[in-house]
Amino acid sequence: MTKTTINSPQSPHWVDKVVEQILAWQKKQSVKKLHVDDMKTPSGRVHVGALRGVMLHDIVAKALQAQQQSTKSTYVFNDMDPMDGLPAYLNEQEYQQHMGKPLCKIPPPQLDKSGIDFSQATAAEKKQYQQAKSFAHFYALDFIAAFRQLGCSQKIVWSHQLYESGQMDKVIKIALDKTELIKQVYQKIANYELPANWHPFQVNCEQCGKVGTTLVTAWDGQQVTYECQPNKVDWAQGCGHQGKVSPFGGTGKLLWKVDWPAHWVAMGVNIEGAGKDHTSAGGSRDMANALLEKVFESIVPFDIPYEWILLRGAKMSSSKGVGTSAREFTQLLPAELGRFLFVNKHYNQVIDFDPQTMAIPDLFDEYDQAAQIFWQQEPGDERLGRAFELSQLKTVPKAHFLPRFRDLALWMQHPELDLAEEFEKIKGSALTKPELQVLADRQHYAQLWVNRYAPAEYQLGATSEIPAAAKQLSAAQKKYLQQVDQLLDSQANWDPQELQQQLFELAKKTLGARQAFQAIYLAFLGKKSGPRAAWFLLEIDPKLRKQRIKEVQKKQ
Ligand SMILES: [Zn+2]
């Protein structure tokens, strides 16, 4: 088997195929410099779904950069967009006054009222958020942290800076000059009849600061005339102000459907994929393409229409659930594994991921298999090997031993086991320093999985509540547990080996070892077996242990 190289024509991986198509398209269109871009309106905590686009564009941009170093890769935050809805976690009274204002002009929320969990954040991180310049900036920070964690390195562009710096002035003028033509495009593409006084621009009201409520009624080539209407939209109330202002330099913005292609022209973007919600016939993508050709007379960017990522499970949908937001999702997996999830699936297929099933251990298994194929340790699907290569954040690591995630998750709950030793048995030699590091890293994620998502058979820690199975305990077993409690109290620093021996001796004298050890597992795990008894008992908080043994005595 030969190693796949970036963009080798025979590579079966979708990334390489997309790159090939782009390079062929570039030649045909005589495009000099490639520029990959993606955009998002930061109107609150960013949902994990938005990661699909960021990842796709980063993966494609990096594969292109391997061919053409000059390829640009940007991510635009559309922070000139108005606040047109309030996420449930925000204080309605506090934000009602800001509805309709541009997101870049609204103050950021307080940390504890933002809907973002800062319990694990460092002081420096918190400070960064406290210094956020706006509402948009605040939530963008959270999303940027998430995709940086996954190794995405797009250059961030703030839409308000494009407007304020004058970079959008030229396209604003074109759009206003060609208002009639834009109307015709709306009619043709979306069968949408626009009113006679419609213009593709909205002013930030000079009196109340709102943009969602204003209507431009005239354009004289220099200035726009506008009204801030009380009833234009049902989510914000305008102040009634009427005025005349230059549309240039950040006094307002183009309407969304025109704004999107206008950004492409102003920035020189020529590759931008869109999620399937934009790609329907007559949808915003069709509109953007038509406006580019007819109004801005520019080439239509290369499109990569991509599918969703679905995250399932009850814990996912609750407002405080882990994994709901992009940031929380990135905490579930090491960065390479998170990347692998996106790289491995073709962009036109849905990623359906439910952490409450065996999805996480399965993903680790597939990743390990991909690594072994890439390292030529086993034959297999070359596409999978390439997916491993594309998932790396920095250089691709040299071949090494990978401890199996699901084994680790189980074994780490057996306090009597030395994990490095166990995996050395499987490897057949000592673990190297980098391998020990991988083991430690995976242990962190395995612990997280066990605590939050693992099915019952993977949970071997003492339960916090008395298990239903404790009902099965016989009188003799209950008595044995009382004796165990006394035995444990008789010494402060038990040696587990010594304790195991004593537990065994005690059992032999009374109900026999099998029944005795089952008693321990039934009382603390609700199972008939578990980790070695002495090590297991010594891991349990003495308060919980005493309480539990007392409780089981009462159960019939
Ligand atoms: Zn107003």
Coordinates of C-alpha atoms and ligand atoms in Angstrom, one line a residue:
M1 CA 0.0 0.0 0.0
T2 CA 1.3 3.4 -0.9
K3 CA 1.0 6.4 1.4
T4 CA -1.6 8.9 0.2
T5 CA -0.2 12.3 -0.5
I6 CA -2.1 15.5 -0.5
N7 CA -4.3 15.8 -3.5
S8 CA -2.9 12.7 -5.2
P9 CA -5.3 12.1 -8.1
Q10 CA -6.0 8.5 -6.9
S11 CA -6.9 9.6 -3.4
P12 CA -10.4 8.4 -2.5
H13 CA -10.9 11.0 0.1
W14 CA -13.6 13.7 -0.5
V15 CA -11.3 16.5 0.6
D16 CA -8.8 15.6 -2.1
K17 CA -11.6 15.4 -4.7
V18 CA -13.0 18.8 -3.7
V19 CA -9.4 20.3 -3.9
E20 CA -9.1 18.8 -7.4
Q21 CA -12.4 20.3 -8.5
I22 CA -11.5 23.7 -7.1
L23 CA -8.1 23.7 -8.9
A24 CA -9.8 22.8 -12.2
W25 CA -12.4 25.5 -11.6
Q26 CA -9.6 28.0 -10.8
K27 CA -7.9 27.3 -14.1
K28 CA -11.1 27.6 -16.1
Q29 CA -12.2 30.8 -14.4
S30 CA -8.6 32.3 -14.5
V31 CA -8.8 33.0 -10.8
K32 CA -5.4 34.2 -9.5
K33 CA -5.7 33.9 -5.7
L34 CA -7.9 31.5 -3.9
H35 CA -9.9 32.9 -0.9
V36 CA -12.0 30.5 1.3
D37 CA -14.6 32.1 3.5
D38 CA -17.5 31.4 5.8
M39 CA -19.9 33.6 7.9
K40 CA -22.0 33.6 10.9
T41 CA -24.3 36.1 12.8
P42 CA -23.2 35.9 16.5
S43 CA -26.7 36.4 18.0
G44 CA -26.1 34.3 21.1
R45 CA -24.4 31.1 22.2
V46 CA -23.4 29.4 19.0
H47 CA -24.9 25.9 18.6
V48 CA -22.7 22.9 17.8
G49 CA -24.3 22.7 14.3
A50 CA -22.3 25.8 13.2
L51 CA -19.1 23.8 13.6
R52 CA -19.8 21.8 10.4
G53 CA -19.3 24.9 8.3
V54 CA -16.2 26.1 10.1
M55 CA -14.6 22.7 10.0
L56 CA -15.4 22.1 6.4
H57 CA -13.9 25.4 5.3
D58 CA -10.8 25.0 7.5
I59 CA -10.2 21.4 6.2
V60 CA -10.6 22.5 2.5
A61 CA -8.5 25.7 3.0
K62 CA -5.6 23.7 4.5
A63 CA -5.7 21.1 1.8
L64 CA -5.6 24.0 -0.7
Q65 CA -2.8 25.7 1.1
A66 CA -0.7 22.6 0.8
Q67 CA -1.0 23.2 -3.0
Q68 CA -1.0 27.0 -3.0
Q69 CA 0.4 28.8 0.0
S70 CA -1.2 32.0 -1.0
T71 CA -4.8 30.7 -0.3
K72 CA -6.6 32.9 2.1
S73 CA -8.9 31.6 4.8
T74 CA -11.3 33.9 6.6
Y75 CA -14.3 33.8 8.9
V76 CA -16.7 36.7 9.0
F77 CA -18.9 37.6 12.0
N78 CA -21.9 39.5 10.6
D79 CA -22.1 41.7 13.6
M80 CA -23.9 44.5 11.8
D81 CA -27.1 42.4 11.8
P82 CA -29.9 43.5 14.1
M83 CA -30.9 41.6 17.3
D84 CA -34.1 40.1 16.2
G85 CA -34.8 37.5 18.9
L86 CA -33.7 36.8 22.5
P87 CA -32.2 33.5 23.6
A88 CA -34.0 32.0 26.6
Y89 CA -31.0 32.4 28.9
L90 CA -30.9 36.2 28.6
N91 CA -32.8 38.7 30.7
E92 CA -35.7 39.9 28.6
Q93 CA -36.2 43.2 30.5
E94 CA -32.6 44.1 30.1
Y95 CA -32.4 43.4 26.4
Q96 CA -35.8 44.5 25.2
Q97 CA -34.5 48.0 24.7
H98 CA -31.8 46.7 22.4
M99 CA -34.0 44.7 20.0
G100 CA -33.4 45.9 16.5
K101 CA -30.0 47.5 17.1
P102 CA -26.9 46.1 15.4
L103 CA -25.3 43.3 17.4
C104 CA -22.0 45.2 17.4
K105 CA -23.6 48.2 19.2
I106 CA -25.3 46.2 22.0
P107 CA -23.5 45.8 25.4
P108 CA -22.2 42.3 26.3
P109 CA -24.1 40.4 29.0
Q110 CA -22.7 39.8 32.5
L111 CA -20.8 36.5 32.7
D112 CA -23.3 34.8 35.1
K113 CA -26.3 35.8 33.0
S114 CA -24.8 34.9 29.6
G115 CA -25.9 31.3 29.3
I116 CA -22.2 30.3 29.0
D117 CA -20.7 28.1 31.7
F118 CA -17.7 29.8 33.2
S119 CA -17.3 27.4 36.1
Q120 CA -14.1 25.9 34.5
A121 CA -12.8 29.2 33.1
T122 CA -9.5 30.7 34.2
A123 CA -9.3 34.3 35.4
A124 CA -7.7 35.3 32.2
E125 CA -10.5 33.8 30.1
K126 CA -13.1 35.5 32.2
K127 CA -11.3 38.8 31.8
Q128 CA -11.3 38.4 28.0
Y129 CA -15.1 38.1 28.1
Q130 CA -15.5 40.9 30.5
Q131 CA -13.6 43.1 28.1
A132 CA -15.7 42.1 25.1
K133 CA -16.6 45.2 23.1
S134 CA -20.1 44.2 22.3
F135 CA -22.8 41.5 22.5
A136 CA -21.6 40.1 19.1
H137 CA -18.0 40.1 20.2
F138 CA -18.9 38.3 23.5
Y139 CA -20.6 35.3 21.8
A140 CA -18.1 35.3 18.9
L141 CA -15.4 34.8 21.5
D142 CA -17.1 31.7 22.8
F143 CA -17.4 30.3 19.3
I144 CA -13.9 31.2 18.3
A145 CA -12.5 29.4 21.3
A146 CA -14.5 26.3 20.3
F147 CA -13.2 26.2 16.7
R148 CA -9.6 27.1 17.7
Q149 CA -9.8 24.2 20.1
L150 CA -10.5 22.0 17.0
G151 CA -7.5 23.5 15.2
C152 CA -9.4 25.8 12.9
S153 CA -7.2 28.8 12.0
Q154 CA -9.3 31.1 9.9
K155 CA -8.5 34.8 10.1
I156 CA -11.4 36.6 11.9
V157 CA -13.1 39.4 10.0
W158 CA -15.7 41.7 11.7
S159 CA -18.3 42.9 9.4
H160 CA -18.6 46.3 11.2
Q161 CA -15.0 46.9 10.5
L162 CA -15.5 46.3 6.8
Y163 CA -18.3 48.8 6.8
E164 CA -16.6 51.4 9.0
S165 CA -13.3 51.3 7.1
G166 CA -15.1 52.0 3.8
Q167 CA -14.3 48.7 2.2
M168 CA -18.0 48.1 1.6
D169 CA -18.6 51.6 0.1
K170 CA -18.1 50.6 -3.5
V171 CA -20.5 47.6 -3.3
I172 CA -23.1 49.7 -1.4
K173 CA -23.0 52.3 -4.2
I174 CA -23.4 49.6 -6.9
A175 CA -26.3 48.0 -5.0
L176 CA -28.1 51.3 -4.5
D177 CA -27.5 52.5 -8.1
K178 CA -28.9 49.2 -9.3
T179 CA -31.9 48.8 -7.0
E180 CA -34.2 48.2 -9.9
L181 CA -32.0 45.4 -11.3
I182 CA -31.9 43.8 -7.8
K183 CA -35.7 43.9 -7.7
Q184 CA -35.8 42.1 -11.0
V185 CA -33.5 39.4 -9.6
Y186 CA -35.7 38.9 -6.5
Q187 CA -38.7 38.5 -8.9
K188 CA -36.9 36.1 -11.2
I189 CA -35.1 33.9 -8.6
A190 CA -37.6 33.9 -5.7
N191 CA -40.8 35.1 -7.4
Y192 CA -40.8 37.9 -4.9
E193 CA -42.4 41.3 -5.7
L194 CA -40.8 44.1 -3.8
P195 CA -42.6 47.4 -3.0
A196 CA -41.9 50.5 -5.2
N197 CA -39.9 52.4 -2.5
W198 CA -37.8 49.3 -1.6
H199 CA -34.0 49.8 -1.4
P200 CA -31.3 47.1 -0.5
F201 CA -30.0 49.2 2.4
Q202 CA -30.9 49.8 6.0
V203 CA -29.7 52.8 8.1
N204 CA -28.7 52.7 11.8
C205 CA -31.3 55.2 13.0
E206 CA -29.5 58.4 14.1
Q207 CA -32.0 58.9 16.9
C208 CA -32.6 55.4 18.5
G209 CA -29.7 53.4 17.0
K210 CA -31.9 50.7 15.6
V211 CA -31.3 49.2 12.2
G212 CA -34.0 46.6 12.0
T213 CA -36.8 49.2 12.1
T214 CA -35.5 51.6 9.3
L215 CA -36.7 51.8 5.8
V216 CA -34.8 53.6 3.0
T217 CA -37.2 55.4 0.8
A218 CA -34.9 57.3 -1.6
W219 CA -31.3 57.4 -2.9
D220 CA -30.0 60.5 -4.7
G221 CA -26.5 59.2 -5.5
Q222 CA -25.0 60.8 -2.3
Q223 CA -27.5 60.2 0.5
V224 CA -30.3 57.9 1.4
T225 CA -33.6 59.2 2.9
Y226 CA -35.0 56.9 5.6
E227 CA -37.7 56.4 8.2
C228 CA -37.5 54.6 11.5
Q229 CA -40.9 52.9 11.5
P230 CA -42.7 52.0 14.8
N231 CA -44.4 48.9 13.2
K232 CA -42.0 47.7 10.5
V233 CA -41.2 44.5 12.4
D234 CA -42.9 42.8 15.3
W235 CA -39.7 42.1 17.3
A236 CA -38.6 45.8 17.6
Q237 CA -40.2 49.2 17.7
G238 CA -38.8 52.1 15.7
C239 CA -38.8 55.7 17.1
G240 CA -40.5 57.4 14.1
H241 CA -37.4 59.5 13.2
Q242 CA -36.9 60.6 9.6
G243 CA -33.6 61.6 8.2
K244 CA -31.1 61.8 5.4
V245 CA -27.6 60.4 5.6
S246 CA -24.7 59.1 3.5
P247 CA -24.9 55.3 3.4
F248 CA -21.1 55.0 3.4
G249 CA -18.6 54.3 6.2
G250 CA -20.8 52.2 8.5
T251 CA -23.9 54.3 8.9
G252 CA -26.0 51.2 8.0
K253 CA -25.8 47.9 6.1
L254 CA -27.0 46.1 3.1
L255 CA -30.0 43.8 3.5
W256 CA -28.9 40.2 4.2
K257 CA -29.5 38.7 0.8
V258 CA -27.5 41.5 -0.9
D259 CA -25.0 41.7 2.0
W260 CA -23.8 38.1 1.5
P261 CA -22.6 38.5 -2.1
A262 CA -21.5 42.1 -1.4
H263 CA -19.1 40.7 1.2
W264 CA -17.7 38.3 -1.3
V265 CA -17.0 41.1 -3.8
A266 CA -15.5 43.5 -1.2
M267 CA -13.3 40.8 0.3
G268 CA -12.4 38.9 -2.9
V269 CA -13.9 35.6 -1.7
N270 CA -14.1 32.9 -4.3
I271 CA -14.8 29.7 -2.3
E272 CA -17.7 29.6 0.2
G273 CA -19.9 26.6 0.9
A274 CA -23.3 26.9 2.4
G275 CA -25.4 24.8 4.7
K276 CA -28.4 23.1 3.1
D277 CA -30.8 25.6 4.6
H278 CA -29.4 28.1 2.2
T279 CA -29.1 25.8 -0.8
S280 CA -32.8 25.2 -1.7
A281 CA -34.0 26.4 -5.1
G282 CA -34.7 30.1 -5.0
G283 CA -33.0 30.3 -1.6
S284 CA -30.4 32.8 -0.4
R285 CA -27.6 31.0 -2.2
D286 CA -29.3 31.1 -5.6
M287 CA -30.1 34.8 -4.9
A288 CA -26.5 35.6 -4.0
N289 CA -25.2 33.9 -7.1
A290 CA -27.7 35.7 -9.4
L291 CA -26.9 39.1 -7.7
L292 CA -23.2 38.5 -8.3
E293 CA -23.6 37.8 -12.0
K294 CA -26.2 40.5 -12.8
V295 CA -25.6 43.3 -10.3
F296 CA -22.0 43.1 -9.1
E297 CA -20.7 41.5 -12.3
S298 CA -18.3 39.2 -10.5
I299 CA -17.6 35.5 -10.6
V300 CA -19.8 33.2 -8.6
P301 CA -17.8 31.5 -5.8
F302 CA -17.2 27.8 -5.8
D303 CA -19.9 26.3 -3.7
I304 CA -19.7 23.3 -1.3
P305 CA -23.2 22.6 -0.2
Y306 CA -22.9 20.7 3.1
E307 CA -25.2 18.7 5.4
W308 CA -26.0 19.1 9.1
I309 CA -24.4 17.7 12.2
L310 CA -27.1 16.3 14.5
L311 CA -26.3 15.8 18.2
R312 CA -28.8 13.6 19.9
G313 CA -29.7 12.8 23.4
A314 CA -31.9 14.4 26.1
K315 CA -28.8 16.0 27.7
M316 CA -28.0 17.7 24.4
S317 CA -31.3 19.5 24.1
S318 CA -31.7 20.9 27.5
S319 CA -30.6 24.5 27.8
K320 CA -27.8 23.6 30.3
G321 CA -27.0 20.3 28.6
V322 CA -23.4 19.4 27.9
G323 CA -22.6 19.5 24.2
T324 CA -25.4 21.9 23.3
S325 CA -23.1 24.7 22.4
A326 CA -20.1 24.4 20.1
R327 CA -17.8 25.1 23.0
E328 CA -19.3 22.4 25.2
F329 CA -19.0 19.9 22.3
T330 CA -15.3 20.5 22.0
Q331 CA -14.8 19.5 25.6
L332 CA -16.1 15.9 24.9
L333 CA -13.3 14.8 22.7
P334 CA -9.6 15.5 22.1
A335 CA -9.1 17.9 19.2
E336 CA -7.9 15.3 16.7
L337 CA -10.9 13.1 17.4
G338 CA -13.3 16.1 17.1
R339 CA -11.7 16.9 13.7
F340 CA -11.8 13.3 12.7
L341 CA -15.6 13.2 13.2
F342 CA -15.9 15.9 10.6
V343 CA -13.2 14.8 8.2
N344 CA -14.3 11.2 8.1
K345 CA -17.8 12.0 6.9
H346 CA -18.4 13.2 3.4
Y347 CA -19.7 16.8 3.5
N348 CA -23.0 15.8 1.8
Q349 CA -23.8 13.3 4.5
V350 CA -25.4 14.1 7.9
I351 CA -23.3 13.5 10.9
D352 CA -25.5 11.9 13.5
F353 CA -23.8 11.8 16.9
D354 CA -25.3 10.7 20.2
P355 CA -22.8 10.7 23.1
Q356 CA -25.2 8.7 25.2
T357 CA -24.8 5.6 23.0
M358 CA -21.4 4.0 22.3
A359 CA -20.7 6.8 19.7
I360 CA -17.6 8.1 21.5
P361 CA -15.9 4.7 22.1
D362 CA -16.8 3.8 18.5
L363 CA -15.3 7.0 17.2
F364 CA -12.0 6.3 19.1
D365 CA -12.0 2.7 17.6
E366 CA -12.4 4.1 14.1
Y367 CA -9.8 6.7 14.7
D368 CA -7.3 4.1 16.0
Q369 CA -8.0 1.9 12.9
A370 CA -7.5 4.9 10.7
A371 CA -4.1 5.5 12.4
Q372 CA -3.0 1.9 11.9
I373 CA -3.9 2.1 8.2
F374 CA -2.0 5.3 7.8
W375 CA 1.0 3.9 9.6
Q376 CA 0.7 0.8 7.4
Q377 CA 0.4 -1.4 10.4
E378 CA -2.7 -3.0 8.9
P379 CA -4.2 -3.1 5.4
G380 CA -7.5 -1.3 5.0
D381 CA -9.5 1.5 3.5
E382 CA -7.0 4.1 2.2
R383 CA -9.6 6.8 2.6
L384 CA -9.7 6.1 6.3
G385 CA -5.9 6.4 6.6
R386 CA -6.1 9.8 4.8
A387 CA -8.9 10.9 7.2
F388 CA -6.4 10.3 10.1
E389 CA -3.8 12.4 8.4
L390 CA -6.2 15.2 7.7
S391 CA -7.4 15.2 11.3
Q392 CA -4.0 16.2 12.8
L393 CA -3.6 19.7 14.2
K394 CA 0.2 19.9 13.6
T395 CA 2.6 17.3 12.3
V396 CA 1.3 13.7 11.8
P397 CA 2.6 11.6 14.7
K398 CA 4.9 8.7 14.0
A399 CA 3.5 5.2 14.6
H400 CA 2.8 4.5 18.2
F401 CA 0.7 2.3 20.5
L402 CA -2.9 3.5 21.1
P403 CA -4.7 2.4 24.3
R404 CA -8.2 1.3 23.4
F405 CA -10.7 3.8 24.8
R406 CA -13.4 1.5 26.0
D407 CA -10.9 -0.8 27.8
L408 CA -9.4 2.3 29.4
A409 CA -12.8 3.5 30.5
L410 CA -13.5 0.2 32.3
W411 CA -10.1 -0.5 33.7
M412 CA -9.6 3.0 35.1
Q413 CA -12.5 2.2 37.4
H414 CA -10.6 -0.8 38.8
P415 CA -8.4 0.9 41.4
E416 CA -6.4 -2.3 41.7
L417 CA -5.1 -2.0 38.2
D418 CA -2.0 -0.2 37.0
L419 CA -3.2 1.1 33.7
A420 CA 0.2 1.5 32.1
E421 CA 1.0 -2.1 33.1
E422 CA -2.2 -3.4 31.6
F423 CA -1.6 -1.7 28.3
E424 CA 2.0 -2.8 28.3
K425 CA 0.8 -6.4 28.4
I426 CA -1.2 -5.7 25.3
K427 CA 1.6 -3.8 23.6
G428 CA 4.1 -6.4 24.6
S429 CA 6.7 -3.8 25.7
A430 CA 7.0 -0.7 27.9
L431 CA 5.0 2.4 26.9
T432 CA 7.1 5.2 25.6
K433 CA 6.8 8.8 27.0
P434 CA 4.5 10.0 24.2
E435 CA 2.4 6.8 24.6
L436 CA 2.1 7.5 28.4
Q437 CA 0.9 11.0 27.4
V438 CA -1.7 9.6 25.1
L439 CA -2.9 7.3 27.9
A440 CA -3.2 10.2 30.3
D441 CA -5.0 12.4 27.7
R442 CA -7.5 9.6 26.9
Q443 CA -8.0 8.9 30.6
H444 CA -9.4 12.5 31.0
Y445 CA -11.9 11.9 28.2
A446 CA -12.8 8.4 29.3
Q447 CA -13.6 9.8 32.8
L448 CA -15.8 12.4 31.3
W449 CA -17.6 9.8 29.2
V450 CA -18.1 7.5 32.2
N451 CA -19.4 10.3 34.4
R452 CA -21.8 11.8 31.9
Y453 CA -22.8 9.3 29.2
A454 CA -21.6 5.7 29.5
P455 CA -24.2 3.0 29.7
A456 CA -24.6 1.3 33.1
E457 CA -22.3 -1.6 32.4
Y458 CA -19.4 0.9 31.9
Q459 CA -20.0 2.6 35.3
L460 CA -18.1 0.9 38.1
G461 CA -18.0 3.7 40.7
A462 CA -20.1 3.5 43.9
T463 CA -23.6 4.8 43.0
S464 CA -24.7 8.0 44.8
E465 CA -28.1 6.5 45.6
I466 CA -28.8 3.0 47.0
P467 CA -29.2 0.7 44.0
A468 CA -32.5 -1.2 43.5
A469 CA -30.6 -4.5 43.4
A470 CA -29.6 -4.0 47.1
K471 CA -33.0 -5.5 47.8
Q472 CA -31.5 -8.9 46.9
L473 CA -29.2 -8.9 49.9
S474 CA -29.7 -11.8 52.3
A475 CA -29.6 -11.4 56.1
A476 CA -26.1 -13.0 56.1
Q477 CA -24.9 -10.6 53.4
K478 CA -26.1 -7.6 55.4
K479 CA -24.4 -8.9 58.5
Y480 CA -21.2 -9.3 56.5
L481 CA -21.4 -5.7 55.3
Q482 CA -21.6 -4.6 58.9
Q483 CA -18.5 -6.6 59.8
V484 CA -16.7 -5.1 56.7
D485 CA -17.6 -1.6 58.0
Q486 CA -16.1 -2.4 61.4
L487 CA -13.0 -4.0 59.8
L488 CA -12.4 -0.8 57.7
D489 CA -12.8 1.4 60.8
S490 CA -10.2 -0.7 62.7
Q491 CA -7.3 0.8 60.8
A492 CA -6.6 4.2 59.4
N493 CA -4.3 3.4 56.5
W494 CA -5.2 0.1 55.0
D495 CA -2.8 -1.6 52.6
P496 CA -5.3 -2.9 49.9
Q497 CA -3.5 -6.3 49.7
E498 CA -3.8 -6.8 53.4
L499 CA -7.4 -5.7 53.5
Q500 CA -8.3 -8.0 50.6
Q501 CA -6.8 -10.9 52.6
Q502 CA -8.8 -9.9 55.7
L503 CA -12.1 -9.6 53.7
F504 CA -11.5 -13.1 52.4
E505 CA -10.8 -14.5 55.9
L506 CA -13.9 -13.0 57.3
A507 CA -16.0 -14.3 54.4
K508 CA -14.6 -17.8 54.8
K509 CA -15.7 -17.9 58.4
T510 CA -19.3 -16.9 57.6
L511 CA -21.1 -17.0 54.3
G512 CA -18.3 -17.9 51.9
A513 CA -16.3 -15.7 49.5
R514 CA -18.7 -15.7 46.6
Q515 CA -21.7 -14.5 48.6
A516 CA -19.6 -12.1 50.6
F517 CA -18.1 -10.2 47.7
Q518 CA -21.4 -10.1 45.9
A519 CA -22.8 -8.3 48.9
I520 CA -20.3 -5.5 48.5
Y521 CA -21.0 -5.1 44.8
L522 CA -24.8 -5.2 45.2
A523 CA -24.8 -2.6 48.0
F524 CA -22.5 -0.1 46.2
L525 CA -22.9 -0.9 42.5
G526 CA -26.1 -2.7 42.1
K527 CA -24.2 -5.5 40.3
K528 CA -23.0 -8.9 41.3
S529 CA -19.4 -8.2 40.3
G530 CA -17.0 -5.3 40.2
P531 CA -13.4 -4.2 40.7
R532 CA -11.4 -6.0 43.3
A533 CA -13.2 -5.5 46.6
A534 CA -10.5 -4.0 48.8
W535 CA -9.4 -1.5 46.3
F536 CA -13.0 -0.7 45.4
L537 CA -14.0 -0.1 49.1
L538 CA -11.0 2.1 49.8
E539 CA -12.0 4.4 46.9
I540 CA -15.4 5.0 48.5
D541 CA -15.9 8.0 50.6
P542 CA -16.1 6.6 54.3
K543 CA -19.2 8.7 54.9
L544 CA -21.0 7.3 51.9
R545 CA -19.8 3.8 52.9
K546 CA -21.2 4.0 56.4
Q547 CA -24.4 5.5 55.3
R548 CA -25.0 2.9 52.7
I549 CA -24.3 0.0 55.0
K550 CA -26.7 1.4 57.5
E551 CA -29.4 1.9 54.8
V552 CA -29.2 -1.6 53.4
Q553 CA -29.9 -3.0 56.8
K554 CA -33.4 -1.5 56.6
K555 CA -34.2 -2.8 53.1
Q556 CA -36.4 -5.8 53.0
Ligands
ZN1 ZN -35.2 55.3 15.4

